[in-house]
Amino acid sequence: MLILLTKTEIMETMAIINHLNFNYYFVIGGFFISYLVYRMFNSFLGDNNFIQIKYKLRGHTWRSIDCNKSIPYNIYCTVCGKLMLSLVGLFCECCGISACKKCHRIIDKKQRCKQMWWPAEKPFYHLWVNVGSVTRENPDHIEEGDNLKKFFCSWCQRVRLSQENELSNTERCDFQKYKDIIIPPMNVNMDRGKIIKIEPVPDDDWEPFIIFANRKSGSNRSDEVLSLFRGLLNPLQIIDIGSMPPEKAVKWLPERCRIIVAGGDGTVAWVLNTLHTVPHIKASVGILPTGTGNDLSRALGWGGGCSDLDASAIIISMKQAEVQILDRWKVSIGPLSRGLRSRGRVLFAHNYVSVGVDAQVALDFHRARAHILKRCASRYINYLAYALLGVGRALDDGGCGGLERRLRVRIAREHGEGQEARGGHGNLNTLDLPPLQALVLLNIPSWGAGVDLWSLGNEEDVGEQFMDDRKLEVVGISSSFHIARLQCGLAEPYRFAQTSYVEMSLEGCVAMQVDGEPWMQGPATIRLEPAGQSCMLRNNV
């Protein structure tokens, strides 16, 4: 049946269709905005099972069974035997024992957890934990009446099937699986609750892991790292730097070890600088990137973030990692003229040093995080905040405009002349700066969350960049908009030179940063010179 419509009816039909299309996009847009609002509120107010849980020296450290785990656990309460739902189920992050919220205090009184130290004269036995019962899917020789249970040793990671009253509690533990990276409790010397010394294990393959984690890092996943590794290693090997800063921990570290730092660039620099105060400790440092930018982690092949944390896989990759030497630079900041009375400042850099608009954006972000974003546990929201603050500095340069008129930069002519030049021999070249809003001194091939500034858009012959050649790469950035183009790979920086010594004279006040830690810097003379090297671990997978 053919239906003929008049011109007026056709126009009315088209109007209805357009109205429906408008409503369609309006509904889709509304759902999208609602989802964003939900995710933001979830980041600010959501219940993170890994936040605000402190390790207990005595008793068990309980967490929700919803948390990521590195060791097996029982879905039934060890005391009452009831099936545990996520709302009431708890497990100990160190030994793996399970209990519901009504019974976990009974476990604290009756069953011991992993102990950090043990008298050397006493034998050290397995610590068996019930992690489940045998089902029909188990081997055929197990009969229904046997009532076998599955037991897990919290130290050597062995699993055994046995009746509870037949399990031997007098069998010595040899730390089987991770014996070459665990600090045995009987090798720990303690006095009045403080660790005095770690006695080395007489094994050439023994190289214990030490985990440093910063809960305040950008992605807020370092607490998860603390929990995962406490289940595999001796709890004293897992250090929350909020409770025990690296300066205290290095006093008892074994002379040979591998250190894993879970945090951002600032946390890594903190640990590296502390290790330089104890030269007798020969430690290689690996990185678990839980910060925001994670530039050093990217340069060493560990990536820009931890998507899935698998403690066993991390241990394997850290064991297989190659040693990489990293230059360390002394940053001396003093008064611009001798007549001014101002206290000097000495810092150390491993990644980069910058003066100008990029440091201003970093300073804006640190202020926002301290006052507004401190409840935000998302690295992606941090990226969004950085982007918005960068756009703001495209409209307001924060006093970084015309930096080339207020900054005089002199560099050593050749490698090794920095010390002579500073002594007054005049072996310095003054850089002729174009219009700039930032000057960056690079030690690694990563800046601004993964941008390889020195090699970006490399169409001309430039020297190859290394992180162990005792040279800095000097580059310039014209504006905040230039930064955005660099992030997208649509522009190149101003490449000036590679040098072993830099001296800058700054007039006025401008933002400055060292390894992502920013501040406002007044008139000053700034010198950069080599200050030794650090031993890092490079991911070769």
Coordinates of C-alpha atoms in Angstrom, one line a residue:
M1 CA 0.0 0.0 0.0
L2 CA 1.5 3.3 -1.1
I3 CA 1.2 6.2 1.2
L4 CA 1.6 9.7 -0.2
L5 CA 2.6 12.5 2.1
T6 CA 2.1 16.2 1.6
K7 CA 5.0 18.7 1.8
T8 CA 3.8 19.8 5.2
E9 CA 3.7 16.3 6.6
I10 CA 7.2 15.6 5.2
M11 CA 8.6 18.7 6.9
E12 CA 7.0 17.7 10.2
T13 CA 8.4 14.2 9.9
M14 CA 11.9 15.5 9.3
A15 CA 11.6 17.8 12.3
I16 CA 10.6 14.9 14.5
I17 CA 13.6 12.8 13.2
N18 CA 16.0 15.7 13.9
H19 CA 14.5 16.1 17.4
L20 CA 15.0 12.4 18.0
N21 CA 18.6 12.6 16.8
F22 CA 19.2 15.5 19.2
N23 CA 17.7 13.6 22.1
Y24 CA 19.9 10.6 21.1
Y25 CA 23.1 12.6 21.3
F26 CA 21.9 14.3 24.4
V27 CA 21.2 11.0 26.2
I28 CA 24.6 9.5 25.1
G29 CA 26.4 12.7 26.2
G30 CA 24.5 12.6 29.5
F31 CA 25.5 9.0 30.2
F32 CA 29.1 9.8 29.3
I33 CA 29.3 12.8 31.6
S34 CA 27.6 10.8 34.4
Y35 CA 30.2 8.1 34.0
L36 CA 33.0 10.6 34.3
V37 CA 31.4 12.2 37.4
Y38 CA 31.1 8.7 38.9
R39 CA 34.7 7.8 38.3
M40 CA 35.9 11.1 39.8
F41 CA 33.8 10.6 42.9
N42 CA 35.0 7.0 43.1
S43 CA 38.6 8.3 42.9
F44 CA 38.0 10.8 45.7
L45 CA 35.7 8.9 47.9
G46 CA 36.0 5.3 46.9
D47 CA 37.0 2.6 49.4
N48 CA 40.5 1.4 48.5
N49 CA 41.3 -1.8 50.4
F50 CA 45.0 -0.9 50.3
I51 CA 44.8 2.5 51.9
Q52 CA 45.5 3.2 55.6
I53 CA 46.6 -0.3 56.5
K54 CA 49.7 -0.4 58.7
Y55 CA 52.0 -3.4 59.2
K56 CA 51.8 -4.8 62.7
L57 CA 55.0 -6.0 64.4
R58 CA 52.9 -8.3 66.6
G59 CA 49.9 -10.2 65.5
H60 CA 48.5 -10.4 62.0
T61 CA 48.0 -7.7 59.4
W62 CA 44.5 -8.1 58.0
R63 CA 43.1 -7.1 54.7
S64 CA 40.0 -7.7 52.7
I65 CA 39.9 -10.9 50.6
D66 CA 39.1 -8.7 47.7
C67 CA 42.6 -7.4 47.6
N68 CA 45.2 -8.6 45.1
K69 CA 47.2 -11.4 46.7
S70 CA 50.6 -13.1 46.1
I71 CA 49.9 -16.2 48.3
P72 CA 47.0 -18.7 48.6
Y73 CA 44.3 -18.2 51.2
N74 CA 41.2 -20.1 52.4
I75 CA 37.7 -18.9 51.4
Y76 CA 36.4 -20.4 54.7
C77 CA 37.1 -18.9 58.1
T78 CA 39.8 -20.8 59.9
V79 CA 37.9 -20.5 63.2
C80 CA 34.2 -21.0 62.5
G81 CA 34.5 -22.6 59.1
K82 CA 31.9 -20.4 57.5
L83 CA 32.2 -19.3 53.8
M84 CA 33.4 -15.7 53.8
L85 CA 31.9 -13.1 51.5
S86 CA 34.0 -10.1 50.5
L87 CA 32.3 -7.9 53.0
V88 CA 33.4 -10.0 56.0
G89 CA 36.3 -12.0 54.7
L90 CA 39.8 -11.1 55.9
F91 CA 43.3 -12.6 55.3
C92 CA 46.7 -11.9 56.7
E93 CA 48.9 -10.3 54.0
C94 CA 52.1 -11.9 55.6
C95 CA 51.2 -15.5 56.3
G96 CA 47.9 -16.0 54.4
I97 CA 45.7 -17.2 57.2
S98 CA 42.0 -16.4 56.8
A99 CA 39.2 -15.4 59.2
C100 CA 36.0 -13.5 59.2
K101 CA 35.6 -10.2 61.0
K102 CA 34.1 -11.9 64.0
C103 CA 36.9 -14.4 64.5
H104 CA 40.1 -12.7 63.4
R105 CA 40.9 -11.5 66.9
I106 CA 40.9 -15.2 68.0
I107 CA 43.6 -15.9 65.4
D108 CA 45.7 -13.0 66.7
K109 CA 45.8 -14.7 70.1
K110 CA 46.2 -18.3 69.1
Q111 CA 48.4 -18.5 66.0
R112 CA 51.6 -16.7 65.3
C113 CA 52.4 -14.8 62.1
K114 CA 55.7 -14.5 60.2
Q115 CA 58.4 -13.3 62.5
M116 CA 61.1 -10.9 61.3
W117 CA 63.8 -12.4 63.5
W118 CA 64.5 -15.8 65.2
P119 CA 67.1 -16.9 67.7
A120 CA 70.1 -18.3 65.8
E121 CA 70.6 -21.1 68.3
K122 CA 67.0 -22.5 67.8
P123 CA 65.9 -24.5 64.8
F124 CA 63.6 -22.7 62.4
Y125 CA 60.5 -24.7 61.4
H126 CA 57.8 -24.4 58.7
L127 CA 54.9 -22.0 59.3
W128 CA 52.0 -24.0 58.0
V129 CA 48.7 -22.3 57.2
N130 CA 45.4 -24.0 56.3
V131 CA 44.4 -22.7 52.8
G132 CA 41.6 -25.0 51.9
S133 CA 40.3 -28.6 51.8
V134 CA 40.7 -31.3 49.2
T135 CA 37.9 -31.6 46.6
R136 CA 37.0 -34.4 44.3
E137 CA 39.1 -32.9 41.6
N138 CA 42.3 -33.9 43.5
P139 CA 44.2 -37.1 42.9
D140 CA 42.3 -40.4 42.8
H141 CA 44.1 -42.0 45.8
I142 CA 42.4 -39.5 48.1
E143 CA 39.2 -40.9 49.6
E144 CA 36.2 -39.0 50.9
G145 CA 36.7 -40.0 54.5
D146 CA 40.3 -38.8 54.6
N147 CA 39.3 -35.2 55.5
L148 CA 42.5 -33.9 54.0
K149 CA 43.4 -30.2 54.1
K150 CA 45.7 -28.2 52.0
F151 CA 48.5 -26.5 54.0
F152 CA 50.8 -23.8 52.8
C153 CA 54.2 -22.8 54.3
S154 CA 54.4 -19.0 54.4
W155 CA 58.2 -19.1 54.1
C156 CA 59.2 -21.7 51.5
Q157 CA 55.9 -21.6 49.6
R158 CA 55.5 -25.4 49.7
V159 CA 51.9 -26.9 49.6
R160 CA 51.1 -30.2 51.3
L161 CA 47.9 -32.3 51.7
S162 CA 47.5 -33.7 55.2
Q163 CA 45.2 -34.1 58.1
E164 CA 45.7 -31.3 60.6
N165 CA 46.6 -33.6 63.5
E166 CA 49.2 -35.5 61.3
L167 CA 51.1 -32.4 60.0
S168 CA 54.6 -32.2 61.4
N169 CA 55.4 -28.9 63.1
T170 CA 59.0 -29.9 63.8
E171 CA 60.3 -30.0 60.2
R172 CA 62.9 -27.4 59.4
C173 CA 62.2 -24.8 56.7
D174 CA 64.9 -24.2 54.0
F175 CA 63.1 -21.2 52.3
Q176 CA 63.1 -23.3 49.1
K177 CA 61.6 -21.1 46.4
Y178 CA 63.1 -17.7 47.3
K179 CA 66.0 -18.7 49.5
D180 CA 68.4 -16.6 47.4
I181 CA 66.5 -13.4 48.0
I182 CA 65.0 -13.9 51.5
I183 CA 66.7 -12.6 54.6
P184 CA 66.3 -15.6 57.0
P185 CA 64.9 -14.5 60.5
M186 CA 67.8 -16.3 62.2
N187 CA 70.3 -14.0 60.4
V188 CA 68.7 -10.8 61.8
N189 CA 70.4 -9.3 64.9
M190 CA 68.0 -7.1 66.9
D191 CA 68.3 -5.2 70.1
R192 CA 65.3 -3.7 71.9
G193 CA 63.1 -4.0 68.9
K194 CA 65.6 -2.4 66.5
I195 CA 67.5 -4.1 63.7
I196 CA 71.2 -3.9 64.3
K197 CA 72.8 -6.0 61.6
I198 CA 72.0 -8.6 58.9
E199 CA 74.4 -11.6 59.0
P200 CA 75.2 -12.7 55.4
V201 CA 74.1 -16.1 54.2
P202 CA 77.1 -18.3 53.2
D203 CA 76.0 -18.6 49.6
D204 CA 77.4 -16.8 46.6
D205 CA 74.0 -16.7 45.0
W206 CA 72.4 -14.9 48.0
E207 CA 71.4 -11.4 47.0
P208 CA 68.3 -10.4 49.1
F209 CA 65.7 -8.0 47.7
I210 CA 64.8 -4.9 49.6
I211 CA 61.5 -3.1 48.7
F212 CA 61.1 0.6 49.3
A213 CA 57.6 1.9 48.7
N214 CA 56.1 5.4 48.9
R215 CA 52.3 5.4 49.5
K216 CA 52.0 9.0 48.4
S217 CA 53.2 8.4 44.9
G218 CA 51.0 9.4 42.0
S219 CA 49.1 6.2 41.3
N220 CA 48.7 5.4 45.0
R221 CA 49.5 1.7 44.3
S222 CA 52.6 1.4 46.4
D223 CA 50.6 0.1 49.4
E224 CA 49.5 -2.8 47.2
V225 CA 53.2 -3.5 46.5
L226 CA 53.9 -3.5 50.3
S227 CA 51.1 -6.1 50.8
L228 CA 52.1 -8.4 47.9
F229 CA 55.8 -8.7 48.9
R230 CA 55.2 -9.2 52.6
G231 CA 53.6 -12.5 51.6
L232 CA 56.7 -13.7 49.8
L233 CA 59.6 -12.3 51.8
N234 CA 60.7 -11.5 55.3
P235 CA 58.4 -8.5 56.3
L236 CA 61.5 -6.5 57.4
Q237 CA 62.6 -6.5 53.7
I238 CA 59.4 -4.5 52.9
I239 CA 59.9 -0.8 53.8
D240 CA 57.2 1.8 53.9
I241 CA 59.3 5.0 53.6
G242 CA 56.4 6.9 55.3
S243 CA 57.2 4.9 58.5
M244 CA 60.9 4.3 58.0
P245 CA 62.8 6.7 55.7
P246 CA 65.7 5.3 53.7
E247 CA 68.2 7.1 55.9
K248 CA 67.3 4.8 58.7
A249 CA 66.9 1.6 56.7
V250 CA 70.4 1.8 55.1
K251 CA 72.0 1.5 58.5
W252 CA 71.2 -2.2 58.6
L253 CA 71.0 -3.2 54.9
P254 CA 73.3 -6.1 53.9
E255 CA 76.3 -5.1 51.9
R256 CA 75.1 -6.9 48.8
C257 CA 71.5 -6.6 47.8
R258 CA 69.0 -5.6 45.1
I259 CA 66.7 -2.8 45.8
I260 CA 63.2 -2.3 44.3
V261 CA 61.7 1.2 44.6
A262 CA 57.9 1.5 44.2
G263 CA 57.3 5.2 43.6
G264 CA 57.9 8.0 41.2
D265 CA 61.0 9.8 40.1
G266 CA 61.3 11.8 43.4
T267 CA 61.1 8.6 45.5
V268 CA 63.8 6.9 43.3
A269 CA 66.1 9.9 43.7
W270 CA 65.6 9.9 47.4
V271 CA 66.7 6.3 47.7
L272 CA 69.7 6.8 45.3
N273 CA 70.9 9.8 47.2
T274 CA 70.7 7.9 50.5
L275 CA 72.7 5.0 49.1
H276 CA 75.5 7.4 48.2
T277 CA 75.9 8.1 51.9
V278 CA 76.8 4.4 52.5
P279 CA 79.3 3.5 49.8
H280 CA 80.0 0.1 51.4
I281 CA 76.6 -1.2 50.3
K282 CA 76.8 -2.6 46.8
A283 CA 73.2 -2.4 45.7
S284 CA 71.6 -2.3 42.3
V285 CA 68.3 -0.4 42.1
G286 CA 65.2 -1.5 40.0
I287 CA 62.0 0.5 39.7
L288 CA 58.3 -0.3 40.0
P289 CA 56.7 2.8 38.4
T290 CA 53.8 3.9 40.7
G291 CA 54.4 7.7 40.3
T292 CA 53.0 10.1 37.7
G293 CA 55.7 10.8 35.1
N294 CA 58.1 7.9 35.8
D295 CA 60.7 9.1 33.4
L296 CA 63.6 7.1 34.8
S297 CA 61.5 4.0 34.8
R298 CA 60.7 4.5 31.2
A299 CA 64.4 5.1 30.3
L300 CA 65.3 1.8 32.0
G301 CA 62.6 -0.2 30.3
W302 CA 60.3 -0.7 33.3
G303 CA 57.5 1.3 31.6
G304 CA 55.3 4.3 32.6
G305 CA 53.1 2.5 35.1
C306 CA 52.1 -0.8 36.7
S307 CA 48.9 -2.1 35.2
D308 CA 48.9 -5.6 36.8
L309 CA 51.0 -6.2 39.8
D310 CA 52.2 -9.8 39.9
A311 CA 54.9 -10.2 42.7
S312 CA 56.3 -13.5 41.3
A313 CA 56.7 -12.0 37.8
I314 CA 58.3 -8.9 39.2
I315 CA 60.9 -11.0 41.2
I316 CA 61.7 -13.0 38.0
S317 CA 62.2 -9.8 35.9
M318 CA 64.3 -8.2 38.6
K319 CA 66.5 -11.3 38.8
Q320 CA 67.1 -11.3 35.1
A321 CA 67.6 -7.5 34.8
E322 CA 70.9 -6.1 33.6
V323 CA 73.0 -3.6 35.5
Q324 CA 73.0 -0.1 34.0
I325 CA 75.2 2.7 35.3
L326 CA 73.5 6.1 35.7
D327 CA 75.3 9.5 36.0
R328 CA 74.6 11.6 39.1
W329 CA 74.9 15.4 39.0
K330 CA 75.6 17.9 41.7
V331 CA 73.4 21.0 41.4
S332 CA 74.9 23.9 43.4
I333 CA 72.7 27.0 43.9
G334 CA 74.2 30.2 45.3
P335 CA 73.6 33.9 45.4
L336 CA 73.9 35.8 42.1
S337 CA 76.4 38.3 43.5
R338 CA 78.8 38.0 46.3
G339 CA 77.4 40.9 48.2
L340 CA 74.0 39.2 48.8
R341 CA 73.6 37.2 52.0
S342 CA 71.7 34.1 51.1
R343 CA 72.1 30.5 52.1
G344 CA 73.3 28.2 49.3
R345 CA 71.6 25.0 48.4
V346 CA 73.0 21.7 47.0
L347 CA 70.9 19.1 45.3
F348 CA 71.6 16.0 43.2
A349 CA 70.0 15.2 39.9
H350 CA 69.6 11.9 38.0
N351 CA 67.0 12.6 35.4
Y352 CA 67.0 16.3 34.4
V353 CA 67.1 19.9 35.6
S354 CA 64.9 22.6 34.1
V355 CA 64.2 26.3 34.5
G356 CA 61.0 27.9 33.2
V357 CA 57.5 27.0 32.1
D358 CA 57.7 23.2 32.4
A359 CA 58.8 23.6 36.0
Q360 CA 56.0 26.1 36.5
V361 CA 53.4 23.5 35.4
A362 CA 55.0 20.9 37.7
L363 CA 54.8 23.4 40.6
D364 CA 51.2 24.2 39.8
F365 CA 50.4 20.5 39.9
H366 CA 52.2 19.9 43.2
R367 CA 50.2 22.7 44.8
A368 CA 47.0 21.4 43.3
R369 CA 47.8 17.8 44.6
A370 CA 48.6 19.1 48.1
H371 CA 45.3 21.0 48.4
I372 CA 42.8 19.5 46.0
L373 CA 43.9 16.2 44.6
K374 CA 45.4 14.6 47.7
R375 CA 42.4 12.2 47.9
C376 CA 42.7 11.3 44.2
A377 CA 44.2 7.8 43.7
S378 CA 44.4 7.9 39.9
R379 CA 47.3 8.5 37.7
Y380 CA 45.0 9.3 34.8
I381 CA 43.4 12.2 36.7
N382 CA 46.9 13.4 37.5
Y383 CA 47.6 13.4 33.7
L384 CA 44.4 15.3 33.2
A385 CA 45.4 17.9 35.8
Y386 CA 48.8 18.3 34.2
A387 CA 47.1 18.9 30.8
L388 CA 44.7 21.5 32.1
L389 CA 47.4 23.3 34.0
G390 CA 49.6 23.3 30.9
V391 CA 46.8 24.8 28.9
G392 CA 46.5 27.5 31.6
R393 CA 50.2 28.3 31.3
A394 CA 49.7 28.7 27.5
L395 CA 47.6 31.8 28.5
D396 CA 49.7 32.9 31.4
D397 CA 53.4 32.0 31.2
G398 CA 53.9 32.6 35.0
G399 CA 56.7 35.0 34.4
C400 CA 58.7 32.6 32.2
G401 CA 58.4 34.8 29.1
G402 CA 61.6 36.3 27.9
L403 CA 63.7 33.8 29.8
E404 CA 66.5 34.2 27.4
R405 CA 67.0 37.8 28.6
R406 CA 67.3 36.8 32.2
L407 CA 69.3 33.6 31.9
R408 CA 72.9 33.4 31.0
V409 CA 74.1 29.9 30.2
R410 CA 77.8 28.9 30.0
I411 CA 79.0 25.4 29.2
A412 CA 82.4 23.6 29.1
R413 CA 84.0 23.4 25.7
E414 CA 85.1 19.9 26.0
H415 CA 84.6 16.9 28.2
G416 CA 86.5 17.2 31.4
E417 CA 87.0 21.0 31.3
G418 CA 84.3 21.8 33.8
Q419 CA 86.6 21.7 36.8
E420 CA 89.2 24.0 35.2
A421 CA 86.5 26.4 34.0
R422 CA 85.1 26.7 37.4
G423 CA 88.5 27.5 38.6
G424 CA 88.6 30.6 36.5
H425 CA 90.5 29.5 33.4
G426 CA 87.8 30.9 31.2
N427 CA 87.2 27.7 29.2
L428 CA 83.5 28.3 29.0
N429 CA 81.3 29.0 26.0
T430 CA 78.2 31.2 26.4
L431 CA 75.1 29.9 24.6
D432 CA 73.3 32.3 22.3
L433 CA 69.7 31.6 23.3
P434 CA 66.7 32.2 21.1
P435 CA 63.3 33.3 22.6
L436 CA 62.7 30.8 25.3
Q437 CA 60.3 30.0 28.2
A438 CA 62.2 26.9 29.4
L439 CA 65.8 25.5 29.5
V440 CA 66.1 21.7 30.1
L441 CA 69.3 19.9 31.0
L442 CA 68.8 16.1 30.3
N443 CA 70.7 13.1 31.7
I444 CA 68.3 10.4 30.4
P445 CA 66.3 10.0 27.2
S446 CA 62.9 10.7 28.9
W447 CA 61.3 13.9 29.9
G448 CA 57.7 14.9 30.5
A449 CA 56.3 11.4 30.9
G450 CA 58.2 9.7 28.1
V451 CA 59.3 12.4 25.6
D452 CA 62.8 11.7 24.1
L453 CA 63.6 15.4 23.7
W454 CA 67.2 15.1 22.4
S455 CA 66.3 12.6 19.6
L456 CA 62.9 13.9 18.9
G457 CA 62.4 14.5 15.1
N458 CA 66.1 13.9 14.6
E459 CA 66.7 15.1 11.1
E460 CA 70.2 16.5 11.7
D461 CA 73.4 15.0 13.0
V462 CA 73.3 15.2 16.7
G463 CA 75.4 13.3 19.2
E464 CA 74.0 10.1 20.6
Q465 CA 72.6 10.3 24.1
F466 CA 73.8 8.0 26.9
M467 CA 73.0 8.0 30.6
D468 CA 76.5 7.0 31.7
D469 CA 78.7 9.3 29.6
R470 CA 79.0 12.0 32.2
K471 CA 77.4 14.5 29.8
L472 CA 74.2 16.6 29.9
E473 CA 72.1 17.4 26.8
V474 CA 71.0 21.1 26.8
V475 CA 67.7 21.8 25.1
G476 CA 65.3 24.7 25.0
I477 CA 61.5 25.1 24.8
S478 CA 59.8 28.2 23.4
S479 CA 56.4 28.0 25.2
S480 CA 53.7 25.8 26.9
F481 CA 52.2 25.3 23.5
H482 CA 55.6 24.0 22.3
I483 CA 55.5 21.5 25.2
A484 CA 52.1 20.2 23.9
R485 CA 53.5 19.8 20.4
L486 CA 56.5 18.0 21.8
Q487 CA 54.2 15.6 23.7
C488 CA 52.5 14.7 20.4
G489 CA 55.7 14.4 18.4
L490 CA 54.8 17.3 16.2
A491 CA 57.8 19.6 17.0
E492 CA 61.4 19.6 17.9
P493 CA 63.2 21.3 20.8
Y494 CA 66.1 23.7 20.4
R495 CA 69.1 21.5 20.7
F496 CA 72.2 23.4 21.9
A497 CA 75.0 21.1 23.1
Q498 CA 76.3 18.1 25.1
T499 CA 78.5 19.1 27.9
S500 CA 80.1 18.0 31.2
Y501 CA 79.6 21.2 33.0
V502 CA 76.9 23.9 33.0
E503 CA 76.9 27.3 34.8
M504 CA 73.8 29.5 34.7
S505 CA 73.1 33.0 36.0
L506 CA 69.5 33.7 36.7
E507 CA 68.0 37.2 37.2
G508 CA 64.5 37.6 38.6
C509 CA 62.2 34.8 40.0
V510 CA 61.2 31.8 38.0
A511 CA 60.2 28.1 38.6
M512 CA 62.9 25.4 38.7
Q513 CA 62.8 21.7 39.1
V514 CA 65.2 18.8 39.7
D515 CA 63.9 15.3 38.9
G516 CA 60.3 16.5 39.0
E517 CA 60.5 18.3 42.4
P518 CA 59.7 22.0 41.7
W519 CA 60.1 25.3 43.6
M520 CA 60.3 29.0 42.9
Q521 CA 63.9 30.1 42.4
G522 CA 65.1 33.7 42.9
P523 CA 68.2 35.4 41.4
A524 CA 71.0 32.8 41.7
T525 CA 74.1 31.2 40.2
I526 CA 73.4 27.6 39.3
R527 CA 76.2 25.1 38.6
L528 CA 75.9 21.5 37.5
E529 CA 78.9 19.1 37.6
P530 CA 79.4 15.3 37.8
A531 CA 78.9 13.8 41.3
G532 CA 79.5 10.0 40.8
Q533 CA 77.3 7.4 39.4
S534 CA 74.5 5.1 40.6
C535 CA 74.0 1.4 39.8
M536 CA 70.5 0.7 38.3
L537 CA 68.7 -2.3 36.9
R538 CA 67.6 -2.3 33.2
N539 CA 64.7 -4.5 32.1
N540 CA 65.9 -6.7 29.3
V541 CA 62.6 -8.4 28.6

